Short mmCIF file of C-alpha atoms in Angstrom, two decimals:
data_model
loop_
_atom_site.label_atom_id
_atom_site.label_comp_id
_atom_site.label_asym_id
_atom_site.label_seq_id
_atom_site.Cartn_x
_atom_site.Cartn_y
_atom_site.Cartn_z
CA UNK W 1 51.58 -7.75 18.03
CA UNK W 2 51.56 -4.80 15.60
CA UNK W 3 51.28 -2.27 18.44
CA UNK W 4 54.27 -3.85 20.18
CA UNK W 5 56.36 -3.62 16.97
CA UNK W 6 55.28 -0.01 16.42
CA UNK W 7 56.29 0.92 20.00
CA UNK W 8 59.62 -0.79 19.52
CA UNK W 9 60.33 1.09 16.30
CA UNK W 10 59.40 4.39 17.94
CA UNK W 11 61.66 3.61 20.85
CA UNK W 12 64.54 2.71 18.48
CA UNK W 13 64.10 5.97 16.66
CA UNK W 14 64.14 7.90 19.93
CA UNK W 15 67.33 6.21 21.02
CA UNK W 16 68.94 6.87 17.65
CA UNK W 17 67.85 10.56 17.76
CA UNK W 18 69.31 10.92 21.26
CA UNK W 19 72.60 9.36 20.11
CA UNK W 20 72.67 11.61 17.06
CA UNK W 21 72.04 14.73 19.25
CA UNK W 22 74.75 13.64 21.72
CA UNK W 23 77.27 13.26 18.86
CA UNK W 24 76.14 16.50 17.25
CA UNK W 25 76.62 18.52 20.40
CA UNK W 26 80.01 16.90 21.07
CA UNK W 27 81.21 17.87 17.58
CA UNK W 28 79.69 21.35 17.95
CA UNK W 29 81.39 21.94 21.34
CA UNK W 30 84.72 20.91 19.71
CA UNK W 31 84.24 23.36 16.84
CA UNK W 32 83.20 26.16 19.17
CA UNK W 33 86.22 25.56 21.43
CA UNK W 34 88.58 25.59 18.47
CA UNK W 35 86.99 28.80 17.07
CA UNK W 36 87.19 30.46 20.53
CA UNK W 37 90.93 29.60 20.68
CA UNK W 38 91.58 30.93 17.20
CA UNK W 39 89.73 34.14 18.00
CA UNK W 40 91.72 34.57 21.19
CA UNK W 41 95.01 34.11 19.30
CA UNK W 42 93.92 36.51 16.55
CA UNK W 43 92.89 39.08 19.17
CA UNK W 44 96.27 38.81 20.91
CA UNK W 45 98.18 39.22 17.59
CA UNK W 46 95.97 42.17 16.68
CA UNK W 47 96.58 43.80 20.10
CA UNK W 48 100.31 43.34 19.66
CA UNK W 49 100.22 44.88 16.22
CA UNK W 50 98.16 47.85 17.47
CA UNK W 51 100.56 48.44 20.37
CA UNK W 52 103.55 48.19 17.97
CA UNK W 53 101.94 50.62 15.50
CA UNK W 54 101.15 53.10 18.22
CA UNK W 55 104.67 53.12 19.64
CA UNK W 56 106.82 53.19 16.50
CA UNK W 57 107.32 55.55 13.64
CA UNK W 58 106.02 59.01 12.68
CA UNK W 59 102.54 59.96 13.81
CA UNK W 60 100.86 59.72 10.40
CA UNK W 61 102.55 56.42 9.54
CA UNK W 62 101.22 55.01 12.83
CA UNK W 63 97.75 56.24 12.06
CA UNK W 64 97.64 54.92 8.50
CA UNK W 65 98.95 51.59 9.71
CA UNK W 66 95.81 51.27 11.78
CA UNK W 67 93.44 51.74 8.89
CA UNK W 68 92.77 49.59 5.84
CA UNK W 69 94.03 51.68 2.94
CA UNK W 70 92.70 49.20 0.39
CA UNK W 71 89.12 49.56 -0.82
CA UNK W 72 86.80 47.50 1.30
CA UNK W 73 83.84 46.59 -0.86
CA UNK W 74 82.21 44.51 1.87
CA UNK W 75 81.76 47.40 4.29
CA UNK W 76 78.36 48.96 4.60
CA UNK W 77 79.68 52.44 5.08
CA UNK W 78 81.89 54.37 2.71
CA UNK W 79 85.17 55.27 4.41
CA UNK W 80 87.07 56.14 1.22
CA UNK W 81 87.01 59.86 2.07
CA UNK W 82 88.59 59.29 5.50
CA UNK W 83 91.21 57.02 3.98
CA UNK W 84 92.07 59.54 1.32
CA UNK W 85 92.33 62.38 3.86
CA UNK W 86 94.60 60.34 6.14
CA UNK W 87 96.83 59.29 3.24
CA UNK W 88 96.98 62.84 2.04
CA UNK W 89 98.02 64.09 5.41
CA UNK W 90 100.54 61.31 5.71
CA UNK W 91 102.15 62.12 2.39
CA UNK W 92 101.87 65.92 2.66
CA UNK W 93 101.90 66.67 6.35
CA UNK W 94 100.81 70.20 7.14
CA UNK W 95 103.42 72.39 8.83
CA UNK W 96 101.55 72.73 12.13
CA UNK W 97 101.38 68.90 12.43
CA UNK W 98 104.89 68.27 11.12
CA UNK W 99 106.35 70.02 14.19
CA UNK W 100 104.62 67.57 16.51
CA UNK W 101 106.66 64.73 17.80
CA UNK W 102 105.24 61.48 19.19
CA UNK W 103 106.11 62.34 22.82
CA UNK W 104 103.47 65.07 22.98
CA UNK W 105 105.79 68.07 22.70
CA UNK W 106 105.91 70.41 19.70
CA UNK W 107 109.26 71.37 18.31
CA UNK W 108 108.60 75.09 19.09
CA UNK W 109 107.26 74.54 22.60
CA UNK W 110 109.19 75.99 25.51
CA UNK W 111 110.51 73.65 28.13
CA UNK W 112 109.58 76.03 31.03
CA UNK W 113 105.86 75.48 30.68
CA UNK W 114 104.35 73.41 33.50
CA UNK W 115 101.32 72.31 31.51
CA UNK W 116 101.13 68.67 30.48
CA UNK W 117 99.92 69.89 27.05
CA UNK W 118 103.16 71.54 26.04
CA UNK W 119 102.75 73.29 22.75
CA UNK W 120 99.14 72.07 22.24
CA UNK W 121 98.17 75.50 20.93
CA UNK W 122 100.75 75.05 18.15
CA UNK W 123 99.12 71.86 16.90
CA UNK W 124 96.06 73.60 15.41
#
């Protein structure tokens, strides 16, 4: 009689464990699906923002829009020097870069050149 009760208790625990696992994985699949959808939406918004930033405004404004100009304490690498250089160039653009327009042609480049890199030598 005791053995029969013991087997019945074990079987009840197994059934309860299977039910719990089934519910757990159902909840987990729901959470994963929601997270996947949120990540997809975030990625689409980020891609739109990047495309907008790359197509509008002066060169250095577009570049600095793509970086985080606020201090990021959570990053493992120190990017403060790069941020400061980009902000400096944005605010005080050197003459050889100020002549460059976003269409890939320098202000001083001649229009008769057949090269696709018109005025590239004037950039640097």
